[in-house]
PDB file of N, CA and C in Angstrom:
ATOM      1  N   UNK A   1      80.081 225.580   5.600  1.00  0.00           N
ATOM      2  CA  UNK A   1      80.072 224.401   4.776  1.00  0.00           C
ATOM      3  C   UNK A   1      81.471 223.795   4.696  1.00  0.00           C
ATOM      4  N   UNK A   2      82.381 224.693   4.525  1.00  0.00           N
ATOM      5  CA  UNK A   2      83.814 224.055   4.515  1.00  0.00           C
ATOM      6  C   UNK A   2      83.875 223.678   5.699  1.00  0.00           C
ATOM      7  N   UNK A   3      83.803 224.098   7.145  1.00  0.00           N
ATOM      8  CA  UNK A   3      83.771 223.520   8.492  1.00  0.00           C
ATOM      9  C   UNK A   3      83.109 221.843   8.762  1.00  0.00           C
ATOM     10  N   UNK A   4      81.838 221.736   8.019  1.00  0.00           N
ATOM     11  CA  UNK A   4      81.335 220.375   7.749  1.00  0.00           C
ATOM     12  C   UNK A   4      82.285 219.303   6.753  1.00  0.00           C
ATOM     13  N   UNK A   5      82.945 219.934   5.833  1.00  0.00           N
ATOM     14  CA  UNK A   5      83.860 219.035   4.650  1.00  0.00           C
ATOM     15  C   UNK A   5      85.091 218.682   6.038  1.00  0.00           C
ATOM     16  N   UNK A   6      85.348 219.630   6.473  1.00  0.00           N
ATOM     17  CA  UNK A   6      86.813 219.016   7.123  1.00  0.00           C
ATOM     18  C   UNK A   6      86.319 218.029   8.263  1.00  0.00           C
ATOM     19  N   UNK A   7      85.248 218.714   8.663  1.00  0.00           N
ATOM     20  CA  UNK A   7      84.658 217.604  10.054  1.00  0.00           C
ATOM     21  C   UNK A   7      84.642 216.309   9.285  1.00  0.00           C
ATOM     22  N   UNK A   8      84.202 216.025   8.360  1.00  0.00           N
ATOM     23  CA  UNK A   8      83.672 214.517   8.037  1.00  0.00           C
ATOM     24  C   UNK A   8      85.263 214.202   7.154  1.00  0.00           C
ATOM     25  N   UNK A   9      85.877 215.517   6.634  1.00  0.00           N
ATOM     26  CA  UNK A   9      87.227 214.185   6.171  1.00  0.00           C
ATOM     27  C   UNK A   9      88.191 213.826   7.264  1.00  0.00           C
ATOM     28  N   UNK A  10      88.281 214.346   8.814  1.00  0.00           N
ATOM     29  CA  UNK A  10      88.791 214.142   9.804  1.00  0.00           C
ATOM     30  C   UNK A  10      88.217 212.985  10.245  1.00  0.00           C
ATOM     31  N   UNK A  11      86.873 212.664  10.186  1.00  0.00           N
ATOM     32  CA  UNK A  11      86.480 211.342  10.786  1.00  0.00           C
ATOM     33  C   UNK A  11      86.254 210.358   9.750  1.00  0.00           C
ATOM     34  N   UNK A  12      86.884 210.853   8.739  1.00  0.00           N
ATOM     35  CA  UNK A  12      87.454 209.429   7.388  1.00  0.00           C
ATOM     36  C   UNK A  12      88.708 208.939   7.865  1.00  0.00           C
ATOM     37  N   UNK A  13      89.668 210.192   8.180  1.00  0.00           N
ATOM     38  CA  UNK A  13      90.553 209.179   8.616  1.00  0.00           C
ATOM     39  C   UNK A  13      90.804 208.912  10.020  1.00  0.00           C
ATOM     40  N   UNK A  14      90.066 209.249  10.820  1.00  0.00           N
ATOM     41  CA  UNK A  14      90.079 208.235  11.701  1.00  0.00           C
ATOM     42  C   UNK A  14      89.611 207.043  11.737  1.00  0.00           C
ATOM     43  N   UNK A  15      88.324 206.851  11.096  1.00  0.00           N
ATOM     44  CA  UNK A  15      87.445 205.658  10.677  1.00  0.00           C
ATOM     45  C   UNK A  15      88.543 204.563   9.937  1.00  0.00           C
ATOM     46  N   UNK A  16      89.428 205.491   8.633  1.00  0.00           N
ATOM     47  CA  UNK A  16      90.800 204.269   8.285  1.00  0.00           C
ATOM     48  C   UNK A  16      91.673 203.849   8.697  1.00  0.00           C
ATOM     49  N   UNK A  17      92.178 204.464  10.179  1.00  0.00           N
ATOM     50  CA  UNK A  17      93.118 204.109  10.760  1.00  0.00           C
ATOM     51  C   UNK A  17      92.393 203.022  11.852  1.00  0.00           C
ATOM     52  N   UNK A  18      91.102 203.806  12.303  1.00  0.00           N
ATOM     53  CA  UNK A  18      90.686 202.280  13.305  1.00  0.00           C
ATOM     54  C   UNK A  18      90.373 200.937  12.262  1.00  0.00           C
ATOM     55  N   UNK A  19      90.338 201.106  11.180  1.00  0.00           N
ATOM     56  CA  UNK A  19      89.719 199.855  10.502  1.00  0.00           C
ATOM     57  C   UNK A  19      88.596 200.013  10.082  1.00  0.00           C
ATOM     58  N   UNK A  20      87.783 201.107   9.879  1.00  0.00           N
ATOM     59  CA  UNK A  20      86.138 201.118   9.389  1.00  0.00           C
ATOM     60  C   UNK A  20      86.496 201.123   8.048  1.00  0.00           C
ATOM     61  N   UNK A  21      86.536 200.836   7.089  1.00  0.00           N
ATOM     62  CA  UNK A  21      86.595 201.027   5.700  1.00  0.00           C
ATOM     63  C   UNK A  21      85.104 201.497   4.927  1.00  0.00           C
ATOM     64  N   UNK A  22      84.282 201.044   5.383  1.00  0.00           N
ATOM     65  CA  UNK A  22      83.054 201.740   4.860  1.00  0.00           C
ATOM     66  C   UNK A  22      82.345 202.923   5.463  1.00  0.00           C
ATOM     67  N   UNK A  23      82.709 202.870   6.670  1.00  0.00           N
ATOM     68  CA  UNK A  23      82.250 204.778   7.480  1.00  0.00           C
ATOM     69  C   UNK A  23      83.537 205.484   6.731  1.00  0.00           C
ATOM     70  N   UNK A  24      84.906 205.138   6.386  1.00  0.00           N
ATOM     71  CA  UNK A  24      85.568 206.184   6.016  1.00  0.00           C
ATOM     72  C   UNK A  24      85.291 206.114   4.823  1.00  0.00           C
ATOM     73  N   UNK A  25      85.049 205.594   4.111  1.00  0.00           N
ATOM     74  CA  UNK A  25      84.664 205.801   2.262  1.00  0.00           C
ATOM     75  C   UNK A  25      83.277 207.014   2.395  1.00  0.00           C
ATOM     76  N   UNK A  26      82.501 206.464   3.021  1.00  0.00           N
ATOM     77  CA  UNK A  26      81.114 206.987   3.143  1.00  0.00           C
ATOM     78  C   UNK A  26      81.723 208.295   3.779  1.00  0.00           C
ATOM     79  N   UNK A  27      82.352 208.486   4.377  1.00  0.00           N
ATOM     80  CA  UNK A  27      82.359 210.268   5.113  1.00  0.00           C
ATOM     81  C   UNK A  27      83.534 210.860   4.126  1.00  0.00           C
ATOM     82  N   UNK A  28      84.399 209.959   3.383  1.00  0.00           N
ATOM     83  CA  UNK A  28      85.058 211.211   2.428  1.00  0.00           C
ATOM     84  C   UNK A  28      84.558 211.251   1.681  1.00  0.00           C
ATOM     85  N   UNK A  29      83.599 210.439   0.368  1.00  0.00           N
ATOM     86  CA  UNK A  29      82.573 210.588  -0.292  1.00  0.00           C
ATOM     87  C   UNK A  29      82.236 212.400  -0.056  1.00  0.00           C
ATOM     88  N   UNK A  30      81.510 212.296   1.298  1.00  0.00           N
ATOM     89  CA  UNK A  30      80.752 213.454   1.815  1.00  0.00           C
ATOM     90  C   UNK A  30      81.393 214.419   2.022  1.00  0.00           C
ATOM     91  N   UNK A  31      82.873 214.156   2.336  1.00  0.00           N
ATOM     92  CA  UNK A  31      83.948 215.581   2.384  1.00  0.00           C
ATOM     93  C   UNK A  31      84.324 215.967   1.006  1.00  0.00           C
ATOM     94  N   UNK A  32      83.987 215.011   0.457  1.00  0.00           N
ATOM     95  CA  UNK A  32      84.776 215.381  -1.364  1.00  0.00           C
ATOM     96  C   UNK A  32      83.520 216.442  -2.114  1.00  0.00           C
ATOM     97  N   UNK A  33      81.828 215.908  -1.620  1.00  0.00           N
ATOM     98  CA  UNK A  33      80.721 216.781  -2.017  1.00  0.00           C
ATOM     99  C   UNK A  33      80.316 217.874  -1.670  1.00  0.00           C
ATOM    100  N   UNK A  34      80.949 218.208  -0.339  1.00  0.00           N
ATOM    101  CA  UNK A  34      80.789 219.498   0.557  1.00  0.00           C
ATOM    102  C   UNK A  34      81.950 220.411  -0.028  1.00  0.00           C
ATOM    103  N   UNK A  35      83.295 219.915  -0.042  1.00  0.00           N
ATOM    104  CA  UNK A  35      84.005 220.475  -0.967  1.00  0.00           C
ATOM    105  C   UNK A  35      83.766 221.303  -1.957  1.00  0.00           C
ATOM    106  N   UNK A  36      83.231 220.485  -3.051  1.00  0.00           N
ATOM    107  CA  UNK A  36      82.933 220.967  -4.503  1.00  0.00           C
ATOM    108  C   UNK A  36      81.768 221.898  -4.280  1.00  0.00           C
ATOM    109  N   UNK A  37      80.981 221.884  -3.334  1.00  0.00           N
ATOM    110  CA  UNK A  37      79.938 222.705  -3.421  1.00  0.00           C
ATOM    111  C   UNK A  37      80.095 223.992  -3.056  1.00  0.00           C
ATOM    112  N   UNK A  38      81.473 224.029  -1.800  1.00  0.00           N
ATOM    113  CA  UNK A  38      81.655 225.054  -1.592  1.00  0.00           C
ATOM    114  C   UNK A  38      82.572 225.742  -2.231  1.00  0.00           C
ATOM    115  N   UNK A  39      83.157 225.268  -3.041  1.00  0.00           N
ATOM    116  CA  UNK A  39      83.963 226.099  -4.412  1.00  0.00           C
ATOM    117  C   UNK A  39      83.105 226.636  -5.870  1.00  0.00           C
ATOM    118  N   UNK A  40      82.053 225.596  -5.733  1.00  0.00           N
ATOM    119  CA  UNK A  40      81.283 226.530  -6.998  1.00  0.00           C
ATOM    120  C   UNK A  40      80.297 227.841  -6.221  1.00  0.00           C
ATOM    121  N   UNK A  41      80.197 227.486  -4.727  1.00  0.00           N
ATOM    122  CA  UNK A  41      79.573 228.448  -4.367  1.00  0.00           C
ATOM    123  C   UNK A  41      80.628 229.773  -3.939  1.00  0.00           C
ATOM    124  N   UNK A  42      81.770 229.203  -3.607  1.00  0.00           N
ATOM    125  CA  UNK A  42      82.890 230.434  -3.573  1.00  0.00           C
ATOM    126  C   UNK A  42      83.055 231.338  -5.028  1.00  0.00           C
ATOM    127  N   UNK A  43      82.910 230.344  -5.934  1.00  0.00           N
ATOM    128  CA  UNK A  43      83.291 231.289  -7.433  1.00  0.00           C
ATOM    129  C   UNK A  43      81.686 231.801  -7.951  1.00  0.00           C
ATOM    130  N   UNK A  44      81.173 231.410  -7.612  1.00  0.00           N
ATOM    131  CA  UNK A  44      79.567 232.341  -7.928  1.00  0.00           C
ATOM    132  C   UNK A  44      79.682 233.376  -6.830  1.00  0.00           C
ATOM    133  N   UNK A  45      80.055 233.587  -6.157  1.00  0.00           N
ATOM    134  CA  UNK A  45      79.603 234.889  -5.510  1.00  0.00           C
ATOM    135  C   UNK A  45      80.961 235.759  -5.309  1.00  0.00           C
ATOM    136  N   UNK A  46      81.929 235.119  -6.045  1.00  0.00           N
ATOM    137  CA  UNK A  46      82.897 236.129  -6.475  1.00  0.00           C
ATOM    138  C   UNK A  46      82.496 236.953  -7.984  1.00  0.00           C
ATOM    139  N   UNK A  47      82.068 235.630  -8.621  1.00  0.00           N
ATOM    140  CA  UNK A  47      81.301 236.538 -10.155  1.00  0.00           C
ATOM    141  C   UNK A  47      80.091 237.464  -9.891  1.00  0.00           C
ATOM    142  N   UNK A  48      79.245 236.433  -8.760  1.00  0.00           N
ATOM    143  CA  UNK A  48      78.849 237.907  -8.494  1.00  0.00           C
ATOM    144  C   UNK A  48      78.767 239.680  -8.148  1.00  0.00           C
ATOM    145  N   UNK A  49      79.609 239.150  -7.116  1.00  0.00           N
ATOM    146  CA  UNK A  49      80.897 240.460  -6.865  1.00  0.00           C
ATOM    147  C   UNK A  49      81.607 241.668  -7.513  1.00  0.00           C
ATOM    148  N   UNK A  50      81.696 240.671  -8.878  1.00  0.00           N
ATOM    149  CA  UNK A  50      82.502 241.499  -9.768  1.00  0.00           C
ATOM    150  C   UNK A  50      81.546 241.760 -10.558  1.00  0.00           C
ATOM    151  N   UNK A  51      80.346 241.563 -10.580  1.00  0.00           N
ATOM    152  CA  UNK A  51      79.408 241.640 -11.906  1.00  0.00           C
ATOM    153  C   UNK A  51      78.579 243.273 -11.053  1.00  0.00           C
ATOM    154  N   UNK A  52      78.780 242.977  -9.959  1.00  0.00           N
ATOM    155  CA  UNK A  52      77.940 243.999  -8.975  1.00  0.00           C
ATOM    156  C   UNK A  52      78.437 245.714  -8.931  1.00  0.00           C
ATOM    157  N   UNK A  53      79.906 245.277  -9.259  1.00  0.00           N
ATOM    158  CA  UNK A  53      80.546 246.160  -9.635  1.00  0.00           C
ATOM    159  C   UNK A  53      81.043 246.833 -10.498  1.00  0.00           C
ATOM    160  N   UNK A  54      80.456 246.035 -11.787  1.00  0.00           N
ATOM    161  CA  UNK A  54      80.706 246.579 -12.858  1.00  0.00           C
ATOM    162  C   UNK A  54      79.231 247.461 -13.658  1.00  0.00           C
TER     163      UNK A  54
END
């Protein structure tokens, strides 16, 4: 999932440097949601982790 966040914020900024302004809004949008998802899913299965072990 983090591999998909960087793919699409790499082709945000390419999209802003050629001039797309709405493919790069629209694909960091999507790098900013893949992001967050994969940090609440990183800290849930660290609590899990630790809950597993206790």
């Amino acid at each position: 999932m983090l591999y998909y966040a960087l793919v699409f914020l790499v082709v945000a900024i390419v999209a802003g440097v050629l001039g797309f302004g709405g493919i790069a809004g629209a694909s960091a949008s999507i790098a900013q949601v893949l992001f967050f998802l994969f940090l609440v899913l990183f800290v849930v299965s660290l609590i899990m982790r630790v809950m597993r072990r206790v």
